[in-house]
């Protein structure tokens, strides 16, 4: 067993021993201060283990279906910050990756005070030889081997849990959840991949007035990334009073629109948009930084999510329950009727609420909670989506709490619908499916008419072209019923477009 594996086993072993003692004392049902103290101990242990365990804990904070409330609250505080190491630790990395003449690349570099220090890397303020302000991100020596060992340990642990608790695994697929997390974190291990993410995201933000991504300035290596310096401060450190109302709402709307399009059209999204990764300054667009963690969504899952949000916007809990069930996998003991009742009670609380009144990321995970309790396995990517949206929501809430998420979604609905329609259906196919549904599904037809009427009430716009390069994820294929409902929506968009020509 490696030194790292022994260390991890020791930390987790102490947690298990403490958990066993609590169980013997009857502490499993602790509430109040004892529960918070226990949650704090677990959070500190995960934080001490480094980036993979921190990200896993952050994902768990979006899963109230099997994580206690005190843990949810405490895991939400997980952050990857460490005491800065001396620059001498990182200088050999620069020399190995850029060569002995690396100092000639920079006019100056602030080696005394890093801009940021995490368990994976440190970031330094610099000025390139041509005078361009830059941020230099350097990976900690040896961290790649640590991450590989951690991935192996976590995979083994997940497999053991799956074998020991098959009923639990039937509803919560931990190996698949970890697979989604590991795929998302590829850029954390290789800065060349992070640079590629930044270039892709830069193209995807070109149509946004209030949002951009820093440029990659020098050819990246596996361990060094040099990018443009983002102006201003993180959202959390910014003073909203310094921004005009138009700037605040513009940044908030663009951030949400970018994420919606990432979820549903590009199927490629920033998986860690917490306040520290969004820099803002009056008179400048917001800069979305740190693209080491990127999520991908399988096409059928993204289409199902569009329909799920349409059901939320239409205050249709029964429709949401049906869509969510089709997107996931009901177990043989699933209580589908109970889940429909749960959603009928939940959805009215979501519709038209502002960020001051609603935590939408938590609402998404509330659906997960009900689905799990009713024996329905949800797509493993939902946890990453929930984490991403919860992070973004916290950032936007700080800057512009009055924004309504459902309003922003509806504003972007036509762009999303046109993109989905263009990639999946010709006009002739749309007309054929719509005619079939007129005969076979009058209820779905009425939903399509309502969507068509809502679209017709808005002025026409030209949607941007969806980005190429969508990568399939791990979601399950939709059922035939889902495809017909989604097809009706897409058909409505195309038919509406034809009528407007």
CSV table of C-alpha atoms in Angstrom, one decimal:
chain,number,residue,atom,x,y,z
A,1,UNK,CA,0.0,0.0,0.0
A,2,UNK,CA,1.4,3.4,-1.0
A,3,UNK,CA,2.0,6.2,1.6
A,4,UNK,CA,-0.9,8.1,0.1
A,5,UNK,CA,-3.3,5.1,0.4
A,6,UNK,CA,-2.2,4.6,4.0
A,7,UNK,CA,-2.9,8.2,4.8
A,8,UNK,CA,-6.3,8.1,3.2
A,9,UNK,CA,-7.2,4.8,4.9
A,10,UNK,CA,-6.1,6.3,8.2
A,11,UNK,CA,-8.3,9.4,7.9
A,12,UNK,CA,-11.3,7.5,6.7
A,13,UNK,CA,-10.7,4.7,9.2
A,14,UNK,CA,-10.9,7.3,12.1
A,15,UNK,CA,-14.1,8.6,10.7
A,16,UNK,CA,-15.6,5.1,10.6
A,17,UNK,CA,-14.5,4.4,14.2
A,18,UNK,CA,-16.1,7.6,15.3
A,19,UNK,CA,-19.3,6.7,13.4
A,20,UNK,CA,-19.4,3.3,15.1
A,21,UNK,CA,-19.0,4.9,18.5
A,22,UNK,CA,-21.9,7.3,17.7
A,23,UNK,CA,-24.1,4.5,16.6
A,24,UNK,CA,-23.4,2.6,19.9
A,25,UNK,CA,-24.3,5.7,21.8
A,26,UNK,CA,-27.4,6.2,19.8
A,27,UNK,CA,-25.9,9.2,18.1
A,28,UNK,CA,-27.0,8.3,14.6
A,29,UNK,CA,-30.1,10.5,15.2
A,30,UNK,CA,-28.2,13.4,16.7
A,31,UNK,CA,-29.8,16.8,16.0
A,32,UNK,CA,-28.7,20.3,16.8
A,33,UNK,CA,-25.2,21.1,17.9
A,34,UNK,CA,-24.0,17.5,18.1
A,35,UNK,CA,-25.0,16.8,14.5
A,36,UNK,CA,-23.3,20.0,13.3
A,37,UNK,CA,-20.1,19.1,15.2
A,38,UNK,CA,-20.0,15.7,13.6
A,39,UNK,CA,-20.7,17.1,10.2
A,40,UNK,CA,-17.9,19.6,10.7
A,41,UNK,CA,-15.5,16.8,11.6
A,42,UNK,CA,-16.4,14.9,8.4
A,43,UNK,CA,-16.0,18.1,6.3
A,44,UNK,CA,-12.6,18.9,7.8
A,45,UNK,CA,-11.5,15.3,7.1
A,46,UNK,CA,-12.6,15.5,3.4
A,47,UNK,CA,-10.9,18.9,3.1
A,48,UNK,CA,-7.6,17.5,4.4
A,49,UNK,CA,-7.7,14.7,1.8
A,50,UNK,CA,-7.5,17.1,-1.1
A,51,UNK,CA,-9.3,17.9,-4.4
A,52,UNK,CA,-11.1,14.7,-5.3
A,53,UNK,CA,-12.6,14.3,-1.8
A,54,UNK,CA,-13.5,18.0,-1.7
A,55,UNK,CA,-15.3,17.7,-5.1
A,56,UNK,CA,-17.0,14.5,-4.0
A,57,UNK,CA,-18.2,16.2,-0.8
A,58,UNK,CA,-19.5,19.2,-2.9
A,59,UNK,CA,-21.5,16.8,-5.1
A,60,UNK,CA,-22.8,15.0,-2.0
A,61,UNK,CA,-24.0,18.4,-0.7
A,62,UNK,CA,-26.5,18.3,-3.6
A,63,UNK,CA,-27.9,14.9,-2.6
A,64,UNK,CA,-30.2,15.3,0.4
A,65,UNK,CA,-31.8,12.0,-0.7
A,66,UNK,CA,-29.1,10.2,1.3
A,67,UNK,CA,-27.0,12.9,3.1
A,68,UNK,CA,-28.3,14.3,6.4
A,69,UNK,CA,-29.2,18.0,6.6
A,70,UNK,CA,-26.3,18.9,8.9
A,71,UNK,CA,-23.9,17.3,6.4
A,72,UNK,CA,-25.5,19.1,3.5
A,73,UNK,CA,-25.0,22.4,5.1
A,74,UNK,CA,-21.4,21.7,6.2
A,75,UNK,CA,-20.4,20.1,2.8
A,76,UNK,CA,-21.6,23.3,1.2
A,77,UNK,CA,-18.6,25.1,2.9
A,78,UNK,CA,-16.0,22.8,1.4
A,79,UNK,CA,-13.3,24.8,-0.4
A,80,UNK,CA,-9.9,23.9,-1.8
A,81,UNK,CA,-7.6,26.4,-0.2
A,82,UNK,CA,-4.3,25.7,1.4
A,83,UNK,CA,-1.4,27.7,2.9
A,84,UNK,CA,0.7,29.0,-0.1
A,85,UNK,CA,4.0,27.2,-0.7
A,86,UNK,CA,7.2,29.1,-1.6
A,87,UNK,CA,7.8,29.8,-5.2
A,88,UNK,CA,10.9,27.7,-5.1
A,89,UNK,CA,8.6,24.6,-5.0
A,90,UNK,CA,7.1,25.6,-8.3
A,91,UNK,CA,10.0,27.1,-10.2
A,92,UNK,CA,11.4,23.6,-11.2
A,93,UNK,CA,8.1,23.0,-12.9
A,94,UNK,CA,8.4,26.1,-15.0
A,95,UNK,CA,12.0,25.2,-15.9
A,96,UNK,CA,11.1,21.6,-16.9
A,97,UNK,CA,8.1,22.6,-19.0
A,98,UNK,CA,9.2,26.0,-20.5
A,99,UNK,CA,13.0,25.4,-20.4
A,100,UNK,CA,15.8,27.2,-18.7
A,101,UNK,CA,15.0,30.4,-20.4
A,102,UNK,CA,11.5,30.6,-19.0
A,103,UNK,CA,12.3,34.0,-17.2
A,104,UNK,CA,12.5,35.6,-20.7
A,105,UNK,CA,8.8,34.9,-21.2
A,106,UNK,CA,7.9,37.4,-18.4
A,107,UNK,CA,8.7,41.0,-17.8
A,108,UNK,CA,7.8,40.4,-14.1
A,109,UNK,CA,6.2,37.8,-12.0
A,110,UNK,CA,5.0,38.3,-8.4
A,111,UNK,CA,6.6,35.3,-6.6
A,112,UNK,CA,5.9,36.6,-3.1
A,113,UNK,CA,2.1,36.7,-3.1
A,114,UNK,CA,0.2,34.1,-5.1
A,115,UNK,CA,-3.2,35.1,-6.4
A,116,UNK,CA,-4.5,31.7,-5.3
A,117,UNK,CA,-3.3,28.6,-3.6
A,118,UNK,CA,-5.1,25.2,-3.8
A,119,UNK,CA,-4.1,21.6,-3.3
A,120,UNK,CA,-3.6,21.2,-7.1
A,121,UNK,CA,-1.9,24.4,-8.1
A,122,UNK,CA,-0.8,27.9,-7.3
A,123,UNK,CA,-1.6,31.0,-9.4
A,124,UNK,CA,0.8,34.0,-9.8
A,125,UNK,CA,0.2,37.5,-11.1
A,126,UNK,CA,2.7,38.2,-14.0
A,127,UNK,CA,3.4,40.5,-16.9
A,128,UNK,CA,4.5,38.9,-20.2
A,129,UNK,CA,7.5,40.1,-22.1
A,130,UNK,CA,5.2,42.1,-24.4
A,131,UNK,CA,3.6,43.9,-21.4
A,132,UNK,CA,0.3,41.8,-21.3
A,133,UNK,CA,-1.0,41.2,-17.8
A,134,UNK,CA,-1.3,37.5,-17.1
A,135,UNK,CA,-2.1,34.9,-14.5
A,136,UNK,CA,0.3,31.9,-14.4
A,137,UNK,CA,-1.1,28.6,-13.0
A,138,UNK,CA,1.4,26.0,-11.9
A,139,UNK,CA,0.6,22.5,-10.8
A,140,UNK,CA,2.1,21.3,-7.6
A,141,UNK,CA,4.9,18.7,-8.1
A,142,UNK,CA,3.7,15.2,-7.6
A,143,UNK,CA,0.0,16.0,-7.4
A,144,UNK,CA,-0.8,13.9,-10.6
A,145,UNK,CA,0.3,10.7,-8.9
A,146,UNK,CA,-1.7,11.6,-5.8
A,147,UNK,CA,-4.8,12.1,-7.8
A,148,UNK,CA,-4.4,8.8,-9.7
A,149,UNK,CA,-4.1,7.0,-6.4
A,150,UNK,CA,-7.1,8.8,-5.0
A,151,UNK,CA,-9.2,7.8,-8.0
A,152,UNK,CA,-8.2,4.2,-7.6
A,153,UNK,CA,-9.1,4.2,-3.9
A,154,UNK,CA,-12.5,5.9,-4.5
A,155,UNK,CA,-13.4,3.5,-7.3
A,156,UNK,CA,-12.6,0.5,-5.1
A,157,UNK,CA,-14.7,1.9,-2.3
A,158,UNK,CA,-17.6,2.5,-4.6
A,159,UNK,CA,-17.5,-1.0,-5.9
A,160,UNK,CA,-17.4,-2.4,-2.3
A,161,UNK,CA,-20.5,-0.4,-1.4
A,162,UNK,CA,-22.2,-1.5,-4.6
A,163,UNK,CA,-21.6,-5.2,-3.7
A,164,UNK,CA,-22.5,-4.8,0.0
A,165,UNK,CA,-25.7,-2.7,-0.5
A,166,UNK,CA,-27.3,-3.7,-3.8
A,167,UNK,CA,-30.7,-2.2,-2.9
A,168,UNK,CA,-29.0,1.1,-2.1
A,169,UNK,CA,-27.1,0.9,-5.4
A,170,UNK,CA,-30.2,0.2,-7.4
A,171,UNK,CA,-31.4,3.7,-6.5
A,172,UNK,CA,-28.0,5.5,-6.1
A,173,UNK,CA,-25.3,4.4,-8.5
A,174,UNK,CA,-22.2,5.6,-6.7
A,175,UNK,CA,-19.7,4.1,-9.3
A,176,UNK,CA,-21.5,6.0,-12.0
A,177,UNK,CA,-21.5,9.2,-10.0
A,178,UNK,CA,-17.8,8.9,-9.4
A,179,UNK,CA,-17.3,8.2,-13.1
A,180,UNK,CA,-19.0,11.5,-14.0
A,181,UNK,CA,-16.9,13.4,-11.4
A,182,UNK,CA,-13.6,11.9,-12.7
A,183,UNK,CA,-14.5,12.7,-16.3
A,184,UNK,CA,-15.4,16.3,-15.3
A,185,UNK,CA,-12.0,16.7,-13.5
A,186,UNK,CA,-9.8,15.7,-16.4
A,187,UNK,CA,-8.7,19.3,-16.9
A,188,UNK,CA,-7.6,19.5,-13.3
A,189,UNK,CA,-4.8,17.0,-14.0
A,190,UNK,CA,-3.8,18.3,-17.5
A,191,UNK,CA,-3.7,22.0,-18.1
A,192,UNK,CA,-3.7,21.4,-21.9
A,193,UNK,CA,-7.2,20.1,-21.5
A,194,UNK,CA,-8.2,23.1,-19.4
A,195,UNK,CA,-6.8,25.4,-22.0
A,196,UNK,CA,-8.9,23.6,-24.7
A,197,UNK,CA,-12.0,24.0,-22.4
A,198,UNK,CA,-11.2,27.8,-22.2
A,199,UNK,CA,-10.9,28.1,-25.9
A,200,UNK,CA,-14.2,26.3,-26.5
A,201,UNK,CA,-16.0,28.3,-23.8
A,202,UNK,CA,-14.5,31.5,-25.3
A,203,UNK,CA,-16.2,30.7,-28.6
A,204,UNK,CA,-19.5,29.9,-26.8
A,205,UNK,CA,-19.5,33.3,-24.9
A,206,UNK,CA,-18.9,35.4,-28.0
A,207,UNK,CA,-22.6,36.4,-28.3
A,208,UNK,CA,-22.8,37.5,-24.7
A,209,UNK,CA,-22.3,41.2,-23.8
A,210,UNK,CA,-21.7,40.7,-20.1
A,211,UNK,CA,-19.8,37.4,-20.0
A,212,UNK,CA,-16.4,36.2,-21.4
A,213,UNK,CA,-13.6,33.8,-20.7
A,214,UNK,CA,-9.9,34.8,-20.3
A,215,UNK,CA,-7.7,34.2,-23.3
A,216,UNK,CA,-4.9,31.5,-23.2
A,217,UNK,CA,-1.8,33.5,-23.8
A,218,UNK,CA,1.0,31.0,-24.2
A,219,UNK,CA,1.0,27.4,-25.4
A,220,UNK,CA,0.0,25.4,-22.3
A,221,UNK,CA,1.9,22.4,-21.0
A,222,UNK,CA,0.5,19.6,-18.8
A,223,UNK,CA,1.5,21.5,-15.7
A,224,UNK,CA,1.6,25.2,-16.6
A,225,UNK,CA,-1.2,27.4,-18.0
A,226,UNK,CA,-0.7,31.1,-18.8
A,227,UNK,CA,-3.9,33.1,-19.3
A,228,UNK,CA,-5.1,36.7,-19.5
A,229,UNK,CA,-5.5,38.3,-16.1
A,230,UNK,CA,-9.2,38.8,-15.3
A,231,UNK,CA,-10.1,42.3,-14.1
A,232,UNK,CA,-11.7,43.1,-10.8
A,233,UNK,CA,-12.4,40.7,-8.0
A,234,UNK,CA,-14.4,37.6,-7.4
A,235,UNK,CA,-18.2,38.0,-7.1
A,236,UNK,CA,-18.0,37.3,-3.4
A,237,UNK,CA,-15.6,40.1,-2.8
A,238,UNK,CA,-17.3,42.6,-5.1
A,239,UNK,CA,-19.6,45.4,-3.9
A,240,UNK,CA,-22.9,45.2,-5.8
A,241,UNK,CA,-23.4,49.0,-5.2
A,242,UNK,CA,-20.5,49.7,-7.5
A,243,UNK,CA,-22.4,48.3,-10.5
A,244,UNK,CA,-25.3,49.8,-12.3
A,245,UNK,CA,-28.6,48.0,-12.3
A,246,UNK,CA,-28.1,47.1,-16.0
A,247,UNK,CA,-24.7,45.7,-15.3
A,248,UNK,CA,-25.9,43.6,-12.4
A,249,UNK,CA,-28.9,42.1,-14.2
A,250,UNK,CA,-26.9,41.8,-17.5
A,251,UNK,CA,-24.2,39.7,-15.8
A,252,UNK,CA,-26.8,37.6,-13.9
A,253,UNK,CA,-28.9,37.0,-17.0
A,254,UNK,CA,-25.9,36.2,-19.2
A,255,UNK,CA,-24.4,33.8,-16.6
A,256,UNK,CA,-27.7,31.9,-16.4
A,257,UNK,CA,-28.3,31.9,-20.1
A,258,UNK,CA,-24.8,30.6,-20.7
A,259,UNK,CA,-25.4,27.8,-18.3
A,260,UNK,CA,-28.8,26.9,-19.7
A,261,UNK,CA,-27.4,26.7,-23.2
A,262,UNK,CA,-24.5,24.7,-21.9
A,263,UNK,CA,-26.9,22.2,-20.2
A,264,UNK,CA,-29.3,21.9,-23.1
A,265,UNK,CA,-27.6,22.8,-26.4
A,266,UNK,CA,-23.9,22.6,-26.1
A,267,UNK,CA,-24.1,19.8,-23.5
A,268,UNK,CA,-20.8,21.2,-22.2
A,269,UNK,CA,-20.8,23.4,-19.0
A,270,UNK,CA,-18.6,24.8,-16.3
A,271,UNK,CA,-19.0,22.4,-13.4
A,272,UNK,CA,-17.6,24.6,-10.7
A,273,UNK,CA,-18.9,28.2,-11.2
A,274,UNK,CA,-18.7,29.2,-7.5
A,275,UNK,CA,-18.3,32.9,-6.6
A,276,UNK,CA,-14.5,32.6,-6.5
A,277,UNK,CA,-14.4,31.5,-10.2
A,278,UNK,CA,-16.4,34.5,-11.4
A,279,UNK,CA,-14.5,37.8,-11.6
A,280,UNK,CA,-16.4,41.1,-12.0
A,281,UNK,CA,-15.5,44.8,-12.4
A,282,UNK,CA,-17.6,47.8,-13.2
A,283,UNK,CA,-17.6,48.5,-16.9
A,284,UNK,CA,-16.3,45.0,-17.8
A,285,UNK,CA,-18.0,41.8,-18.7
A,286,UNK,CA,-17.8,39.1,-16.0
A,287,UNK,CA,-14.9,36.6,-16.5
A,288,UNK,CA,-15.6,32.9,-15.9
A,289,UNK,CA,-12.3,31.4,-14.8
A,290,UNK,CA,-10.9,27.9,-13.7
A,291,UNK,CA,-12.0,25.6,-16.5
A,292,UNK,CA,-10.4,22.5,-15.0
A,293,UNK,CA,-13.8,21.0,-14.2
A,294,UNK,CA,-16.2,20.7,-17.1
A,295,UNK,CA,-19.4,18.6,-17.3
A,296,UNK,CA,-20.9,16.9,-20.3
A,297,UNK,CA,-24.5,15.8,-20.8
A,298,UNK,CA,-25.8,13.0,-23.0
A,299,UNK,CA,-28.3,14.3,-25.6
A,300,UNK,CA,-31.3,12.4,-24.3
A,301,UNK,CA,-30.7,13.6,-20.8
A,302,UNK,CA,-30.4,17.2,-21.9
A,303,UNK,CA,-33.7,17.0,-23.9
A,304,UNK,CA,-35.4,15.5,-20.9
A,305,UNK,CA,-34.2,18.3,-18.7
A,306,UNK,CA,-35.6,20.9,-21.1
A,307,UNK,CA,-39.0,19.2,-20.8
A,308,UNK,CA,-38.6,19.0,-17.0
A,309,UNK,CA,-38.0,22.7,-16.8
A,310,UNK,CA,-40.9,23.4,-19.2
A,311,UNK,CA,-43.1,21.5,-16.8
A,312,UNK,CA,-41.8,23.5,-13.9
A,313,UNK,CA,-42.4,26.8,-15.8
A,314,UNK,CA,-45.9,25.6,-16.7
A,315,UNK,CA,-46.6,24.6,-13.0
A,316,UNK,CA,-47.1,21.0,-14.1
A,317,UNK,CA,-46.0,18.7,-11.3
A,318,UNK,CA,-47.4,15.6,-12.9
A,319,UNK,CA,-45.6,16.3,-16.2
A,320,UNK,CA,-42.3,16.8,-14.2
A,321,UNK,CA,-42.8,13.5,-12.4
A,322,UNK,CA,-43.4,11.7,-15.7
A,323,UNK,CA,-40.3,13.3,-17.4
A,324,UNK,CA,-38.0,12.6,-14.5
A,325,UNK,CA,-39.1,9.0,-14.3
A,326,UNK,CA,-38.5,8.5,-18.0
A,327,UNK,CA,-35.1,10.1,-17.7
A,328,UNK,CA,-34.1,7.8,-14.9
A,329,UNK,CA,-34.7,4.2,-14.0
A,330,UNK,CA,-37.6,3.1,-11.8
A,331,UNK,CA,-36.8,0.1,-9.6
A,332,UNK,CA,-39.2,-2.8,-9.3
A,333,UNK,CA,-40.5,-1.4,-6.0
A,334,UNK,CA,-40.8,2.2,-7.2
A,335,UNK,CA,-43.9,4.2,-6.0
A,336,UNK,CA,-44.7,6.2,-9.2
A,337,UNK,CA,-48.0,7.5,-7.9
A,338,UNK,CA,-46.4,8.8,-4.7
A,339,UNK,CA,-43.7,10.5,-6.8
A,340,UNK,CA,-46.4,12.3,-8.9
A,341,UNK,CA,-48.0,13.5,-5.7
A,342,UNK,CA,-44.6,14.7,-4.4
A,343,UNK,CA,-44.0,16.7,-7.6
A,344,UNK,CA,-47.6,18.2,-7.6
A,345,UNK,CA,-46.8,19.6,-4.2
A,346,UNK,CA,-43.3,20.8,-5.0
A,347,UNK,CA,-43.6,22.5,-8.4
A,348,UNK,CA,-46.0,25.4,-7.3
A,349,UNK,CA,-43.3,26.5,-4.8
A,350,UNK,CA,-40.8,26.8,-7.6
A,351,UNK,CA,-42.7,28.7,-10.3
A,352,UNK,CA,-42.0,32.4,-10.6
A,353,UNK,CA,-39.9,32.6,-7.4
A,354,UNK,CA,-37.0,35.0,-7.4
A,355,UNK,CA,-33.5,34.1,-6.2
A,356,UNK,CA,-34.3,35.9,-2.9
A,357,UNK,CA,-37.1,33.4,-2.3
A,358,UNK,CA,-35.7,30.2,-3.8
A,359,UNK,CA,-32.6,28.1,-4.0
A,360,UNK,CA,-33.2,26.5,-7.4
A,361,UNK,CA,-30.1,24.2,-7.1
A,362,UNK,CA,-31.5,22.8,-3.9
A,363,UNK,CA,-35.0,22.5,-5.5
A,364,UNK,CA,-33.4,20.4,-8.2
A,365,UNK,CA,-31.9,18.2,-5.6
A,366,UNK,CA,-35.3,18.1,-3.8
A,367,UNK,CA,-36.6,16.3,-6.9
A,368,UNK,CA,-33.7,13.8,-6.4
A,369,UNK,CA,-34.7,13.3,-2.8
A,370,UNK,CA,-38.3,12.5,-3.7
A,371,UNK,CA,-37.2,10.3,-6.6
A,372,UNK,CA,-34.8,8.3,-4.4
A,373,UNK,CA,-37.3,7.9,-1.6
A,374,UNK,CA,-39.8,6.6,-4.1
A,375,UNK,CA,-37.4,4.1,-5.6
A,376,UNK,CA,-36.4,5.9,-8.8
A,377,UNK,CA,-32.8,6.0,-9.9
A,378,UNK,CA,-31.9,9.4,-11.4
A,379,UNK,CA,-29.2,10.0,-14.0
A,380,UNK,CA,-25.8,10.2,-12.4
A,381,UNK,CA,-25.0,13.5,-14.2
A,382,UNK,CA,-27.8,15.2,-12.3
A,383,UNK,CA,-25.6,15.5,-9.2
A,384,UNK,CA,-23.0,17.4,-11.2
A,385,UNK,CA,-25.6,19.5,-12.8
A,386,UNK,CA,-27.1,20.2,-9.3
A,387,UNK,CA,-23.7,21.2,-8.0
A,388,UNK,CA,-23.0,23.5,-11.0
A,389,UNK,CA,-26.3,25.2,-10.8
A,390,UNK,CA,-26.2,25.6,-7.0
A,391,UNK,CA,-22.7,27.2,-7.3
A,392,UNK,CA,-23.9,29.5,-10.1
A,393,UNK,CA,-27.1,30.4,-8.2
A,394,UNK,CA,-25.0,31.5,-5.2
A,395,UNK,CA,-22.9,33.7,-7.4
A,396,UNK,CA,-25.9,35.3,-9.1
A,397,UNK,CA,-27.8,35.7,-5.9
A,398,UNK,CA,-25.1,37.8,-4.4
A,399,UNK,CA,-24.9,40.2,-7.3
A,400,UNK,CA,-28.5,40.2,-8.5
A,401,UNK,CA,-30.9,38.4,-6.1
A,402,UNK,CA,-34.1,39.8,-7.7
A,403,UNK,CA,-33.6,37.7,-10.9
A,404,UNK,CA,-36.2,35.0,-11.5
A,405,UNK,CA,-34.7,31.8,-12.9
A,406,UNK,CA,-37.9,30.7,-14.6
A,407,UNK,CA,-38.0,34.1,-16.4
A,408,UNK,CA,-34.5,33.7,-17.6
A,409,UNK,CA,-35.2,30.2,-18.8
A,410,UNK,CA,-38.3,31.3,-20.7
A,411,UNK,CA,-36.3,34.1,-22.3
A,412,UNK,CA,-33.9,31.5,-23.6
A,413,UNK,CA,-36.4,28.9,-24.4
A,414,UNK,CA,-36.8,29.7,-28.1
A,415,UNK,CA,-33.0,29.6,-28.7
A,416,UNK,CA,-32.9,26.2,-26.9
A,417,UNK,CA,-35.9,24.9,-28.9
A,418,UNK,CA,-34.6,26.0,-32.2
A,419,UNK,CA,-31.2,24.5,-31.5
A,420,UNK,CA,-32.8,21.2,-30.5
A,421,UNK,CA,-35.1,21.3,-33.5
A,422,UNK,CA,-32.3,22.0,-36.0
A,423,UNK,CA,-30.1,19.1,-34.7
A,424,UNK,CA,-32.8,16.4,-34.6
A,425,UNK,CA,-35.8,17.1,-36.9
A,426,UNK,CA,-36.4,18.3,-40.4
A,427,UNK,CA,-39.6,20.4,-41.0
A,428,UNK,CA,-41.2,17.4,-42.7
A,429,UNK,CA,-40.4,15.1,-39.8
A,430,UNK,CA,-41.8,17.6,-37.4
A,431,UNK,CA,-45.1,17.9,-39.3
A,432,UNK,CA,-45.4,14.1,-39.5
A,433,UNK,CA,-44.9,13.6,-35.8
A,434,UNK,CA,-47.2,16.5,-35.0
A,435,UNK,CA,-49.9,14.9,-37.1
A,436,UNK,CA,-49.4,11.5,-35.5
A,437,UNK,CA,-49.7,13.1,-32.0
A,438,UNK,CA,-52.9,14.9,-33.1
A,439,UNK,CA,-54.4,11.4,-33.4
A,440,UNK,CA,-52.6,9.5,-30.6
A,441,UNK,CA,-52.0,12.1,-27.9
A,442,UNK,CA,-54.5,14.9,-27.5
A,443,UNK,CA,-53.2,15.8,-24.1
A,444,UNK,CA,-49.7,16.3,-25.4
A,445,UNK,CA,-51.1,18.3,-28.4
A,446,UNK,CA,-52.7,20.7,-26.0
A,447,UNK,CA,-49.3,21.2,-24.3
A,448,UNK,CA,-47.8,21.8,-27.7
A,449,UNK,CA,-50.5,24.4,-28.5
A,450,UNK,CA,-49.8,26.2,-25.3
A,451,UNK,CA,-46.0,26.3,-26.0
A,452,UNK,CA,-46.7,27.5,-29.6
A,453,UNK,CA,-49.0,30.2,-28.3
A,454,UNK,CA,-46.4,31.4,-25.8
A,455,UNK,CA,-43.7,31.5,-28.5
A,456,UNK,CA,-46.0,33.4,-30.8
A,457,UNK,CA,-46.4,36.1,-28.1
A,458,UNK,CA,-42.7,36.9,-28.3
A,459,UNK,CA,-40.9,38.9,-30.9
A,460,UNK,CA,-38.7,36.8,-33.2
A,461,UNK,CA,-35.0,36.5,-32.6
A,462,UNK,CA,-32.2,34.6,-34.4
A,463,UNK,CA,-30.8,31.9,-32.3
A,464,UNK,CA,-27.0,31.3,-32.2
A,465,UNK,CA,-25.7,28.2,-33.8
A,466,UNK,CA,-25.2,25.4,-31.3
A,467,UNK,CA,-21.5,24.5,-30.8
A,468,UNK,CA,-20.0,21.4,-32.3
A,469,UNK,CA,-18.2,18.8,-30.3
A,470,UNK,CA,-20.9,17.7,-27.8
A,471,UNK,CA,-19.7,14.7,-26.0
A,472,UNK,CA,-22.0,11.9,-24.9
A,473,UNK,CA,-22.3,11.4,-21.1
A,474,UNK,CA,-23.6,8.6,-19.0
A,475,UNK,CA,-27.4,9.2,-19.0
A,476,UNK,CA,-29.9,6.5,-19.9
A,477,UNK,CA,-31.8,6.5,-23.2
A,478,UNK,CA,-35.3,8.1,-23.0
A,479,UNK,CA,-38.3,6.0,-23.6
A,480,UNK,CA,-40.5,6.2,-26.7
A,481,UNK,CA,-43.1,8.2,-24.7
A,482,UNK,CA,-40.5,10.8,-23.8
A,483,UNK,CA,-39.3,11.0,-27.4
A,484,UNK,CA,-42.8,11.8,-28.7
A,485,UNK,CA,-43.4,14.5,-26.1
A,486,UNK,CA,-40.0,16.1,-26.8
A,487,UNK,CA,-40.7,15.8,-30.5
A,488,UNK,CA,-44.0,17.6,-30.1
A,489,UNK,CA,-42.2,20.5,-28.5
A,490,UNK,CA,-39.6,20.6,-31.2
A,491,UNK,CA,-42.2,20.3,-33.9
A,492,UNK,CA,-44.0,23.3,-32.4
A,493,UNK,CA,-40.9,25.4,-32.6
A,494,UNK,CA,-40.3,24.6,-36.3
A,495,UNK,CA,-43.9,25.0,-37.3
A,496,UNK,CA,-44.0,28.3,-35.5
A,497,UNK,CA,-40.8,29.4,-37.3
A,498,UNK,CA,-42.4,28.5,-40.7
A,499,UNK,CA,-45.5,30.6,-39.8
A,500,UNK,CA,-43.4,33.6,-39.0
A,501,UNK,CA,-41.4,33.6,-42.3
